[in-house]
Short mmCIF file of N, CA and C in Angstrom, two decimals:
data_model
loop_
_atom_site.label_atom_id
_atom_site.label_comp_id
_atom_site.label_asym_id
_atom_site.label_seq_id
_atom_site.Cartn_x
_atom_site.Cartn_y
_atom_site.Cartn_z
N MET A 1 29.93 -19.82 -39.64
CA MET A 1 29.13 -20.89 -39.08
C MET A 1 27.66 -20.59 -39.37
N ALA A 2 26.98 -21.54 -39.97
CA ALA A 2 25.58 -21.36 -40.33
C ALA A 2 24.69 -21.76 -39.16
N THR A 3 23.63 -21.02 -38.99
CA THR A 3 22.66 -21.35 -37.94
C THR A 3 21.30 -21.53 -38.57
N ALA A 4 20.50 -22.38 -37.98
CA ALA A 4 19.16 -22.64 -38.49
C ALA A 4 18.24 -21.48 -38.14
N THR A 5 17.31 -21.20 -39.04
CA THR A 5 16.35 -20.13 -38.78
C THR A 5 15.49 -20.48 -37.59
N TYR A 6 15.06 -21.73 -37.56
CA TYR A 6 14.27 -22.22 -36.43
C TYR A 6 15.01 -23.39 -35.82
N PRO A 7 15.88 -23.14 -34.83
CA PRO A 7 16.67 -24.24 -34.26
C PRO A 7 15.76 -25.22 -33.51
N PRO A 8 16.22 -26.45 -33.36
CA PRO A 8 15.41 -27.43 -32.62
C PRO A 8 15.32 -27.04 -31.15
N PRO A 9 14.29 -27.51 -30.47
CA PRO A 9 14.18 -27.19 -29.04
C PRO A 9 15.33 -27.81 -28.26
N PRO A 10 15.63 -27.26 -27.10
CA PRO A 10 16.71 -27.84 -26.29
C PRO A 10 16.36 -29.27 -25.88
N PRO A 11 17.37 -30.10 -25.68
CA PRO A 11 17.10 -31.52 -25.42
C PRO A 11 16.35 -31.80 -24.12
N PHE A 12 16.36 -30.89 -23.17
CA PHE A 12 15.70 -31.19 -21.90
C PHE A 12 14.18 -31.14 -22.00
N TYR A 13 13.63 -30.80 -23.18
CA TYR A 13 12.17 -30.80 -23.30
C TYR A 13 11.62 -32.21 -23.14
N ARG A 14 12.45 -33.23 -23.39
CA ARG A 14 12.00 -34.62 -23.24
C ARG A 14 11.66 -34.95 -21.79
N LEU A 15 12.23 -34.19 -20.85
CA LEU A 15 11.94 -34.43 -19.44
C LEU A 15 10.48 -34.13 -19.12
N TYR A 16 9.82 -33.35 -19.96
CA TYR A 16 8.46 -32.90 -19.69
C TYR A 16 7.43 -33.53 -20.63
N LYS A 17 7.80 -34.55 -21.40
CA LYS A 17 6.88 -35.09 -22.40
C LYS A 17 5.67 -35.79 -21.79
N ASP A 18 5.79 -36.36 -20.60
CA ASP A 18 4.67 -37.05 -19.95
C ASP A 18 4.00 -36.18 -18.89
N TYR A 19 4.22 -34.90 -18.94
CA TYR A 19 3.73 -34.01 -17.88
C TYR A 19 2.20 -33.98 -17.80
N LEU A 20 1.51 -34.02 -18.93
CA LEU A 20 0.05 -33.95 -18.91
C LEU A 20 -0.56 -35.19 -18.26
N GLN A 21 0.03 -36.37 -18.51
CA GLN A 21 -0.50 -37.59 -17.90
C GLN A 21 -0.08 -37.72 -16.44
N ASN A 22 1.16 -37.32 -16.14
CA ASN A 22 1.68 -37.45 -14.79
C ASN A 22 2.48 -36.19 -14.44
N PRO A 23 1.84 -35.21 -13.80
CA PRO A 23 2.55 -33.96 -13.50
C PRO A 23 3.77 -34.13 -12.60
N LYS A 24 3.82 -35.23 -11.83
CA LYS A 24 4.97 -35.43 -10.94
C LYS A 24 6.17 -36.01 -11.67
N SER A 25 6.02 -36.32 -12.96
CA SER A 25 7.14 -36.89 -13.71
C SER A 25 8.20 -35.84 -14.06
N ALA A 26 7.83 -34.59 -14.07
CA ALA A 26 8.78 -33.52 -14.41
C ALA A 26 9.70 -33.26 -13.23
N PRO A 27 10.93 -32.88 -13.49
CA PRO A 27 11.85 -32.57 -12.39
C PRO A 27 11.42 -31.31 -11.66
N GLU A 28 11.81 -31.23 -10.41
CA GLU A 28 11.51 -30.05 -9.59
C GLU A 28 12.31 -28.86 -10.10
N PRO A 29 11.81 -27.66 -9.94
CA PRO A 29 12.59 -26.49 -10.36
C PRO A 29 13.81 -26.33 -9.45
N PRO A 30 14.84 -25.69 -9.93
CA PRO A 30 16.02 -25.50 -9.09
C PRO A 30 15.68 -24.57 -7.92
N PRO A 31 16.42 -24.69 -6.83
CA PRO A 31 16.16 -23.81 -5.69
C PRO A 31 16.48 -22.36 -6.05
N PRO A 32 15.82 -21.41 -5.39
CA PRO A 32 16.10 -19.99 -5.68
C PRO A 32 17.55 -19.65 -5.35
N ILE A 33 18.08 -18.72 -6.10
CA ILE A 33 19.46 -18.28 -5.90
C ILE A 33 19.51 -17.42 -4.64
N GLU A 34 20.52 -17.65 -3.81
CA GLU A 34 20.74 -16.83 -2.63
C GLU A 34 22.12 -16.21 -2.73
N GLY A 35 22.23 -14.97 -2.29
CA GLY A 35 23.52 -14.30 -2.34
C GLY A 35 23.69 -13.52 -3.62
N THR A 36 24.88 -13.61 -4.21
CA THR A 36 25.15 -12.84 -5.43
C THR A 36 25.11 -13.76 -6.65
N TYR A 37 24.84 -13.16 -7.79
CA TYR A 37 24.83 -13.89 -9.05
C TYR A 37 25.22 -12.93 -10.17
N VAL A 38 25.61 -13.50 -11.31
CA VAL A 38 26.02 -12.70 -12.46
C VAL A 38 24.94 -12.82 -13.53
N CYS A 39 24.51 -11.68 -14.06
CA CYS A 39 23.51 -11.67 -15.13
C CYS A 39 23.93 -10.61 -16.14
N PHE A 40 24.11 -11.03 -17.39
CA PHE A 40 24.53 -10.13 -18.46
C PHE A 40 25.80 -9.36 -18.09
N GLY A 41 26.72 -10.03 -17.42
CA GLY A 41 28.00 -9.43 -17.10
C GLY A 41 28.01 -8.55 -15.86
N GLY A 42 26.87 -8.37 -15.21
CA GLY A 42 26.81 -7.54 -14.01
C GLY A 42 26.59 -8.39 -12.77
N ASN A 43 27.20 -8.00 -11.66
CA ASN A 43 27.01 -8.70 -10.40
C ASN A 43 25.79 -8.14 -9.69
N TYR A 44 24.90 -9.03 -9.27
CA TYR A 44 23.68 -8.63 -8.57
C TYR A 44 23.56 -9.44 -7.29
N THR A 45 22.79 -8.93 -6.36
CA THR A 45 22.56 -9.64 -5.11
C THR A 45 21.07 -9.85 -4.91
N THR A 46 20.71 -10.89 -4.20
CA THR A 46 19.30 -11.16 -3.94
C THR A 46 18.79 -10.37 -2.74
N ASP A 47 19.70 -9.75 -1.99
CA ASP A 47 19.28 -8.91 -0.87
C ASP A 47 18.67 -7.63 -1.42
N ASP A 48 17.51 -7.28 -0.90
CA ASP A 48 16.81 -6.09 -1.39
C ASP A 48 17.11 -4.91 -0.48
N VAL A 49 18.38 -4.53 -0.39
CA VAL A 49 18.80 -3.45 0.48
C VAL A 49 19.43 -2.36 -0.37
N LEU A 50 19.05 -1.13 -0.09
CA LEU A 50 19.64 0.01 -0.79
C LEU A 50 21.08 0.18 -0.32
N PRO A 51 22.06 0.06 -1.22
CA PRO A 51 23.45 0.22 -0.78
C PRO A 51 23.71 1.65 -0.33
N SER A 52 24.57 1.78 0.66
CA SER A 52 24.89 3.12 1.16
C SER A 52 25.70 3.88 0.12
N LEU A 53 25.77 5.18 0.29
CA LEU A 53 26.54 5.99 -0.64
C LEU A 53 28.02 5.64 -0.58
N GLU A 54 28.52 5.31 0.63
CA GLU A 54 29.93 4.94 0.76
C GLU A 54 30.23 3.66 -0.02
N ASP A 55 29.26 2.71 -0.01
CA ASP A 55 29.46 1.48 -0.78
C ASP A 55 29.56 1.77 -2.27
N GLN A 56 28.92 2.84 -2.70
CA GLN A 56 28.95 3.22 -4.12
C GLN A 56 30.11 4.16 -4.44
N GLY A 57 30.89 4.52 -3.42
CA GLY A 57 32.02 5.40 -3.63
C GLY A 57 31.64 6.86 -3.78
N VAL A 58 30.54 7.26 -3.13
CA VAL A 58 30.05 8.63 -3.22
C VAL A 58 30.07 9.25 -1.83
N ARG A 59 30.53 10.49 -1.73
CA ARG A 59 30.55 11.20 -0.44
C ARG A 59 29.13 11.55 -0.04
N GLN A 60 28.79 11.28 1.22
CA GLN A 60 27.45 11.56 1.73
C GLN A 60 27.40 12.96 2.32
N LEU A 61 26.45 13.78 1.86
CA LEU A 61 26.36 15.18 2.28
C LEU A 61 25.43 15.40 3.46
N TYR A 62 24.53 14.48 3.73
CA TYR A 62 23.62 14.62 4.87
C TYR A 62 24.17 13.80 6.03
N PRO A 63 23.59 13.93 7.24
CA PRO A 63 24.17 13.26 8.41
C PRO A 63 24.41 11.77 8.18
N LYS A 64 25.57 11.33 8.61
CA LYS A 64 25.94 9.94 8.42
C LYS A 64 25.15 9.05 9.36
N GLY A 65 24.89 7.86 8.90
CA GLY A 65 24.17 6.89 9.69
C GLY A 65 24.27 5.55 9.01
N PRO A 66 23.69 4.53 9.61
CA PRO A 66 23.69 3.22 8.97
C PRO A 66 22.83 3.27 7.71
N ASN A 67 22.77 2.16 7.04
CA ASN A 67 22.03 2.08 5.78
C ASN A 67 20.59 2.53 5.99
N ILE A 68 20.15 3.47 5.15
CA ILE A 68 18.79 3.98 5.23
C ILE A 68 17.84 2.80 5.01
N GLY A 69 16.79 2.76 5.76
CA GLY A 69 15.80 1.72 5.57
C GLY A 69 15.67 0.81 6.78
N ASN A 70 16.31 1.15 7.90
CA ASN A 70 16.22 0.29 9.07
C ASN A 70 14.81 0.28 9.63
N PHE A 71 14.32 1.39 10.09
CA PHE A 71 12.91 1.50 10.44
C PHE A 71 12.53 2.97 10.52
N TYR A 72 11.25 3.21 10.46
CA TYR A 72 10.75 4.57 10.40
C TYR A 72 9.89 4.85 11.61
N ILE A 73 9.87 6.10 12.03
CA ILE A 73 8.97 6.50 13.09
C ILE A 73 8.19 7.72 12.61
N LEU A 74 7.04 7.90 13.18
CA LEU A 74 6.20 9.03 12.83
C LEU A 74 6.20 9.97 14.02
N LEU A 75 6.74 11.16 13.83
CA LEU A 75 6.76 12.16 14.89
C LEU A 75 5.52 13.02 14.75
N ILE A 76 4.75 13.13 15.80
CA ILE A 76 3.54 13.93 15.76
C ILE A 76 3.74 15.12 16.67
N ASP A 77 3.65 16.30 16.11
CA ASP A 77 3.79 17.54 16.85
C ASP A 77 2.39 18.09 17.07
N PHE A 78 1.86 17.87 18.29
CA PHE A 78 0.49 18.29 18.58
C PHE A 78 0.37 19.80 18.71
N MET A 79 1.46 20.47 19.07
CA MET A 79 1.40 21.92 19.21
C MET A 79 1.23 22.60 17.85
N ASN A 80 1.94 22.11 16.84
CA ASN A 80 1.86 22.72 15.51
C ASN A 80 0.94 21.95 14.58
N CYS A 81 0.27 20.92 15.08
CA CYS A 81 -0.67 20.12 14.30
C CYS A 81 -0.03 19.59 13.01
N LYS A 82 1.13 18.98 13.12
CA LYS A 82 1.74 18.41 11.93
C LYS A 82 2.42 17.10 12.29
N MET A 83 2.57 16.27 11.27
CA MET A 83 3.24 14.99 11.44
C MET A 83 4.48 14.98 10.56
N GLU A 84 5.54 14.40 11.05
CA GLU A 84 6.76 14.31 10.27
C GLU A 84 7.20 12.86 10.24
N PHE A 85 7.62 12.44 9.08
CA PHE A 85 8.10 11.08 8.89
C PHE A 85 9.61 11.12 8.86
N VAL A 86 10.25 10.45 9.80
CA VAL A 86 11.71 10.48 9.87
C VAL A 86 12.24 9.07 9.99
N LEU A 87 13.48 8.91 9.65
CA LEU A 87 14.15 7.63 9.79
C LEU A 87 14.81 7.58 11.15
N ALA A 88 14.60 6.50 11.86
CA ALA A 88 15.26 6.33 13.14
C ALA A 88 16.09 5.06 13.09
N CYS A 89 17.33 5.17 13.45
CA CYS A 89 18.23 4.03 13.47
C CYS A 89 18.83 3.92 14.86
N PHE A 90 18.87 2.73 15.40
CA PHE A 90 19.45 2.52 16.71
C PHE A 90 20.93 2.23 16.52
N VAL A 91 21.78 3.18 16.91
CA VAL A 91 23.21 3.05 16.69
C VAL A 91 23.95 3.28 18.00
N HIS A 92 24.76 2.32 18.39
CA HIS A 92 25.61 2.44 19.58
C HIS A 92 24.82 2.91 20.80
N GLY A 93 23.66 2.35 21.01
CA GLY A 93 22.88 2.65 22.21
C GLY A 93 22.05 3.91 22.15
N CYS A 94 21.99 4.59 21.01
CA CYS A 94 21.15 5.79 20.92
C CYS A 94 20.47 5.82 19.55
N PHE A 95 19.41 6.60 19.47
CA PHE A 95 18.68 6.72 18.22
C PHE A 95 19.30 7.80 17.35
N LEU A 96 19.50 7.49 16.09
CA LEU A 96 19.92 8.47 15.10
C LEU A 96 18.71 8.75 14.23
N VAL A 97 18.31 9.99 14.15
CA VAL A 97 17.12 10.35 13.39
C VAL A 97 17.53 11.22 12.21
N VAL A 98 17.10 10.83 11.01
CA VAL A 98 17.34 11.62 9.80
C VAL A 98 16.01 12.21 9.39
N ASP A 99 15.93 13.53 9.36
CA ASP A 99 14.72 14.23 8.94
C ASP A 99 14.78 14.41 7.43
N PHE A 100 14.00 13.60 6.71
CA PHE A 100 14.05 13.62 5.25
C PHE A 100 13.68 14.97 4.68
N LYS A 101 12.62 15.57 5.20
CA LYS A 101 12.16 16.84 4.64
C LYS A 101 13.25 17.90 4.78
N LYS A 102 13.86 17.98 5.95
CA LYS A 102 14.90 18.98 6.19
C LYS A 102 16.11 18.73 5.28
N GLU A 103 16.53 17.49 5.19
CA GLU A 103 17.71 17.17 4.39
C GLU A 103 17.46 17.38 2.90
N LEU A 104 16.26 17.02 2.42
CA LEU A 104 15.94 17.24 1.00
C LEU A 104 15.90 18.73 0.67
N ARG A 105 15.31 19.51 1.57
CA ARG A 105 15.29 20.96 1.35
C ARG A 105 16.70 21.54 1.36
N SER A 106 17.51 21.08 2.29
CA SER A 106 18.88 21.57 2.38
C SER A 106 19.66 21.24 1.10
N LEU A 107 19.54 20.00 0.63
CA LEU A 107 20.24 19.62 -0.59
C LEU A 107 19.70 20.38 -1.80
N ASN A 108 18.40 20.64 -1.82
CA ASN A 108 17.81 21.40 -2.92
C ASN A 108 18.35 22.83 -2.95
N ARG A 109 18.44 23.46 -1.78
CA ARG A 109 19.00 24.81 -1.71
C ARG A 109 20.46 24.81 -2.16
N GLU A 110 21.20 23.81 -1.70
CA GLU A 110 22.60 23.71 -2.09
C GLU A 110 22.74 23.50 -3.60
N LEU A 111 21.84 22.72 -4.17
CA LEU A 111 21.86 22.50 -5.62
C LEU A 111 21.60 23.80 -6.37
N GLN A 112 20.63 24.57 -5.91
CA GLN A 112 20.34 25.85 -6.55
C GLN A 112 21.55 26.78 -6.48
N LEU A 113 22.20 26.82 -5.33
CA LEU A 113 23.39 27.66 -5.16
C LEU A 113 24.50 27.23 -6.11
N HIS A 114 24.73 25.92 -6.23
CA HIS A 114 25.80 25.43 -7.09
C HIS A 114 25.48 25.68 -8.57
N ILE A 115 24.21 25.63 -8.94
CA ILE A 115 23.85 25.93 -10.33
C ILE A 115 24.12 27.40 -10.64
N LEU A 116 23.80 28.28 -9.68
CA LEU A 116 24.11 29.70 -9.87
C LEU A 116 25.62 29.92 -9.96
N GLU A 117 26.37 29.23 -9.10
CA GLU A 117 27.83 29.35 -9.16
C GLU A 117 28.37 28.83 -10.49
N LEU A 118 27.77 27.76 -11.01
CA LEU A 118 28.19 27.24 -12.31
C LEU A 118 27.95 28.27 -13.40
N ALA A 119 26.81 28.96 -13.33
CA ALA A 119 26.54 30.01 -14.33
C ALA A 119 27.59 31.11 -14.23
N ASP A 120 27.94 31.51 -13.01
CA ASP A 120 28.98 32.54 -12.84
C ASP A 120 30.32 32.06 -13.39
N VAL A 121 30.68 30.81 -13.08
CA VAL A 121 31.96 30.28 -13.55
C VAL A 121 31.98 30.21 -15.07
N LEU A 122 30.87 29.81 -15.68
CA LEU A 122 30.84 29.73 -17.14
C LEU A 122 30.99 31.10 -17.79
N VAL A 123 30.53 32.15 -17.11
CA VAL A 123 30.66 33.50 -17.66
C VAL A 123 32.07 34.05 -17.42
N GLU A 124 32.59 33.87 -16.20
CA GLU A 124 33.86 34.50 -15.83
C GLU A 124 35.08 33.63 -16.16
N ARG A 125 35.03 32.33 -15.84
CA ARG A 125 36.17 31.44 -16.03
C ARG A 125 35.69 30.13 -16.67
N PRO A 126 35.40 30.12 -17.95
CA PRO A 126 34.80 28.94 -18.60
C PRO A 126 35.63 27.67 -18.50
N SER A 127 36.93 27.79 -18.33
CA SER A 127 37.78 26.59 -18.28
C SER A 127 37.70 25.88 -16.94
N GLN A 128 37.09 26.49 -15.92
CA GLN A 128 37.07 25.91 -14.58
C GLN A 128 35.68 25.40 -14.18
N TYR A 129 34.91 24.96 -15.15
CA TYR A 129 33.55 24.52 -14.85
C TYR A 129 33.48 23.08 -14.32
N ALA A 130 34.52 22.28 -14.54
CA ALA A 130 34.46 20.85 -14.22
C ALA A 130 34.20 20.60 -12.73
N ARG A 131 34.82 21.38 -11.86
CA ARG A 131 34.64 21.18 -10.41
C ARG A 131 33.19 21.44 -10.02
N GLN A 132 32.58 22.49 -10.58
CA GLN A 132 31.18 22.80 -10.26
C GLN A 132 30.25 21.70 -10.75
N VAL A 133 30.54 21.15 -11.92
CA VAL A 133 29.71 20.06 -12.46
C VAL A 133 29.83 18.83 -11.57
N GLU A 134 31.03 18.54 -11.06
CA GLU A 134 31.21 17.42 -10.14
C GLU A 134 30.43 17.62 -8.85
N GLU A 135 30.45 18.85 -8.32
CA GLU A 135 29.69 19.15 -7.09
C GLU A 135 28.19 18.98 -7.33
N ILE A 136 27.70 19.45 -8.46
CA ILE A 136 26.28 19.30 -8.79
C ILE A 136 25.93 17.82 -8.93
N SER A 137 26.80 17.06 -9.55
CA SER A 137 26.58 15.61 -9.69
C SER A 137 26.52 14.94 -8.33
N LEU A 138 27.40 15.33 -7.41
CA LEU A 138 27.41 14.78 -6.06
C LEU A 138 26.10 15.10 -5.33
N ILE A 139 25.62 16.33 -5.47
CA ILE A 139 24.36 16.71 -4.82
C ILE A 139 23.21 15.89 -5.39
N PHE A 140 23.17 15.72 -6.72
CA PHE A 140 22.11 14.93 -7.33
C PHE A 140 22.15 13.48 -6.84
N LYS A 141 23.34 12.91 -6.71
CA LYS A 141 23.45 11.53 -6.22
C LYS A 141 22.92 11.42 -4.79
N ASN A 142 23.22 12.41 -3.95
CA ASN A 142 22.71 12.40 -2.59
C ASN A 142 21.19 12.57 -2.56
N LEU A 143 20.67 13.46 -3.40
CA LEU A 143 19.21 13.63 -3.49
C LEU A 143 18.54 12.33 -3.92
N HIS A 144 19.08 11.70 -4.94
CA HIS A 144 18.50 10.44 -5.42
C HIS A 144 18.55 9.36 -4.35
N HIS A 145 19.65 9.31 -3.61
CA HIS A 145 19.76 8.29 -2.56
C HIS A 145 18.72 8.53 -1.47
N LEU A 146 18.55 9.78 -1.06
CA LEU A 146 17.53 10.08 -0.05
C LEU A 146 16.13 9.73 -0.57
N LEU A 147 15.84 10.09 -1.81
CA LEU A 147 14.53 9.77 -2.38
C LEU A 147 14.32 8.26 -2.50
N ASN A 148 15.35 7.54 -2.92
CA ASN A 148 15.23 6.08 -3.03
C ASN A 148 15.05 5.43 -1.67
N SER A 149 15.59 6.04 -0.63
CA SER A 149 15.42 5.47 0.71
C SER A 149 13.99 5.66 1.21
N LEU A 150 13.25 6.58 0.60
CA LEU A 150 11.84 6.78 0.96
C LEU A 150 10.90 5.86 0.19
N ARG A 151 11.40 5.13 -0.79
CA ARG A 151 10.54 4.27 -1.62
C ARG A 151 9.75 3.24 -0.81
N PRO A 152 10.35 2.55 0.17
CA PRO A 152 9.55 1.58 0.93
C PRO A 152 8.36 2.23 1.63
N HIS A 153 8.58 3.42 2.19
CA HIS A 153 7.48 4.12 2.84
C HIS A 153 6.42 4.52 1.82
N GLN A 154 6.85 4.99 0.66
CA GLN A 154 5.91 5.38 -0.38
C GLN A 154 5.08 4.18 -0.83
N ALA A 155 5.72 3.04 -1.01
CA ALA A 155 4.99 1.84 -1.42
C ALA A 155 3.99 1.42 -0.35
N ARG A 156 4.40 1.48 0.91
CA ARG A 156 3.51 1.13 2.01
C ARG A 156 2.31 2.07 2.06
N ALA A 157 2.56 3.37 1.93
CA ALA A 157 1.48 4.36 1.97
C ALA A 157 0.54 4.21 0.78
N THR A 158 1.09 3.91 -0.39
CA THR A 158 0.26 3.70 -1.58
C THR A 158 -0.63 2.48 -1.40
N LEU A 159 -0.06 1.41 -0.87
CA LEU A 159 -0.84 0.20 -0.64
C LEU A 159 -1.95 0.45 0.38
N ILE A 160 -1.65 1.16 1.44
CA ILE A 160 -2.67 1.50 2.44
C ILE A 160 -3.78 2.31 1.81
N HIS A 161 -3.42 3.27 0.97
CA HIS A 161 -4.43 4.11 0.30
C HIS A 161 -5.32 3.27 -0.62
N ILE A 162 -4.71 2.37 -1.40
CA ILE A 162 -5.49 1.51 -2.30
C ILE A 162 -6.44 0.63 -1.51
N LEU A 163 -5.97 0.05 -0.41
CA LEU A 163 -6.83 -0.81 0.41
C LEU A 163 -7.96 -0.01 1.04
N GLU A 164 -7.68 1.21 1.49
CA GLU A 164 -8.75 2.04 2.06
C GLU A 164 -9.80 2.38 1.00
N LEU A 165 -9.37 2.66 -0.23
CA LEU A 165 -10.33 2.91 -1.31
C LEU A 165 -11.18 1.68 -1.60
N GLN A 166 -10.56 0.50 -1.59
CA GLN A 166 -11.32 -0.72 -1.82
C GLN A 166 -12.36 -0.94 -0.73
N ILE A 167 -11.98 -0.70 0.51
CA ILE A 167 -12.93 -0.84 1.62
C ILE A 167 -14.07 0.14 1.46
N GLN A 168 -13.75 1.38 1.10
CA GLN A 168 -14.79 2.40 0.91
C GLN A 168 -15.74 2.00 -0.22
N ARG A 169 -15.21 1.52 -1.35
CA ARG A 169 -16.07 1.11 -2.47
C ARG A 169 -16.96 -0.06 -2.08
N ARG A 170 -16.42 -1.01 -1.33
CA ARG A 170 -17.22 -2.16 -0.92
C ARG A 170 -18.33 -1.75 0.04
N LYS A 171 -18.02 -0.81 0.93
CA LYS A 171 -19.06 -0.33 1.84
C LYS A 171 -20.16 0.39 1.06
N GLU A 172 -19.77 1.19 0.07
CA GLU A 172 -20.76 1.88 -0.76
C GLU A 172 -21.60 0.88 -1.55
N ALA A 173 -20.97 -0.15 -2.09
CA ALA A 173 -21.72 -1.18 -2.83
C ALA A 173 -22.69 -1.90 -1.91
N LEU A 174 -22.26 -2.18 -0.69
CA LEU A 174 -23.14 -2.84 0.28
C LEU A 174 -24.32 -1.96 0.63
N GLU A 175 -24.08 -0.66 0.79
CA GLU A 175 -25.18 0.27 1.07
C GLU A 175 -26.15 0.34 -0.11
N ASP A 176 -25.62 0.33 -1.34
CA ASP A 176 -26.49 0.33 -2.52
C ASP A 176 -27.35 -0.93 -2.57
N ILE A 177 -26.75 -2.05 -2.26
CA ILE A 177 -27.51 -3.31 -2.25
C ILE A 177 -28.59 -3.26 -1.19
N LYS A 178 -28.25 -2.78 -0.01
CA LYS A 178 -29.25 -2.70 1.07
C LYS A 178 -30.38 -1.73 0.71
N ARG A 179 -30.06 -0.69 0.00
CA ARG A 179 -31.07 0.30 -0.36
C ARG A 179 -32.02 -0.24 -1.43
N TYR A 180 -31.50 -1.00 -2.40
CA TYR A 180 -32.32 -1.45 -3.51
C TYR A 180 -33.00 -2.79 -3.27
N VAL A 181 -32.46 -3.60 -2.42
CA VAL A 181 -33.11 -4.88 -2.12
C VAL A 181 -34.24 -4.60 -1.14
N PRO A 182 -35.44 -5.08 -1.46
CA PRO A 182 -36.57 -4.82 -0.56
C PRO A 182 -36.36 -5.46 0.81
N LYS A 183 -36.98 -4.82 1.79
CA LYS A 183 -36.83 -5.31 3.17
C LYS A 183 -37.43 -6.70 3.32
N ASN A 184 -38.56 -6.91 2.70
CA ASN A 184 -39.23 -8.21 2.80
C ASN A 184 -39.37 -8.79 1.41
N ILE A 185 -39.37 -10.06 1.36
CA ILE A 185 -39.59 -10.72 0.08
C ILE A 185 -41.00 -10.39 -0.42
N GLY A 186 -41.96 -10.23 0.50
CA GLY A 186 -43.34 -9.93 0.13
C GLY A 186 -43.47 -8.58 -0.55
N ASP A 187 -42.58 -7.63 -0.24
CA ASP A 187 -42.65 -6.32 -0.87
C ASP A 187 -42.36 -6.40 -2.36
N ALA A 188 -41.54 -7.36 -2.74
CA ALA A 188 -41.15 -7.48 -4.14
C ALA A 188 -42.16 -8.28 -4.95
N ALA A 189 -42.99 -9.07 -4.30
CA ALA A 189 -43.94 -9.91 -5.04
C ALA A 189 -45.07 -9.06 -5.60
N PRO A 190 -45.43 -9.28 -6.89
CA PRO A 190 -46.53 -8.51 -7.48
C PRO A 190 -47.87 -8.94 -6.88
N ASN A 191 -48.84 -8.06 -6.81
CA ASN A 191 -50.17 -8.37 -6.25
C ASN A 191 -51.09 -8.94 -7.27
#
């Protein structure tokens, strides 16, 4: 079947031929898609929620809870002068708190241990490495899920930082203007 190098435009372009003279003559755009849709053979959803590890068929190694991303609280420890950012979820009448720093450190230590075990297995029993590789893969998936659950907080903190910098620059520019603009119009007039 032969195809043209430059095929003609699709026929619906005629719907927009009078757009410059009368912008209301063009049809309205279709409503936004809600729910799930198929794109390039993959199923996608319009909900912007991080799926849980169980939904992805992966065993969760850190404390179980509802989908990460419900809401966050800032714990301030005045005795040790430190702040900790943790996830708090209200489940069955009580708060479930996931300490990201603790869980990430724990998974990191476990990953280091499994990599050392993999090295031992490769030296002593090379044919039995598959189980260790699966365990390392599971730890990496859990680490990635925890890190991805922190993305909303990271975006919020980055935006706050950018806005604070903009405010600071504007205040500095205002101070520069006040410093260089004469107090009185008469001060600027030549004698």
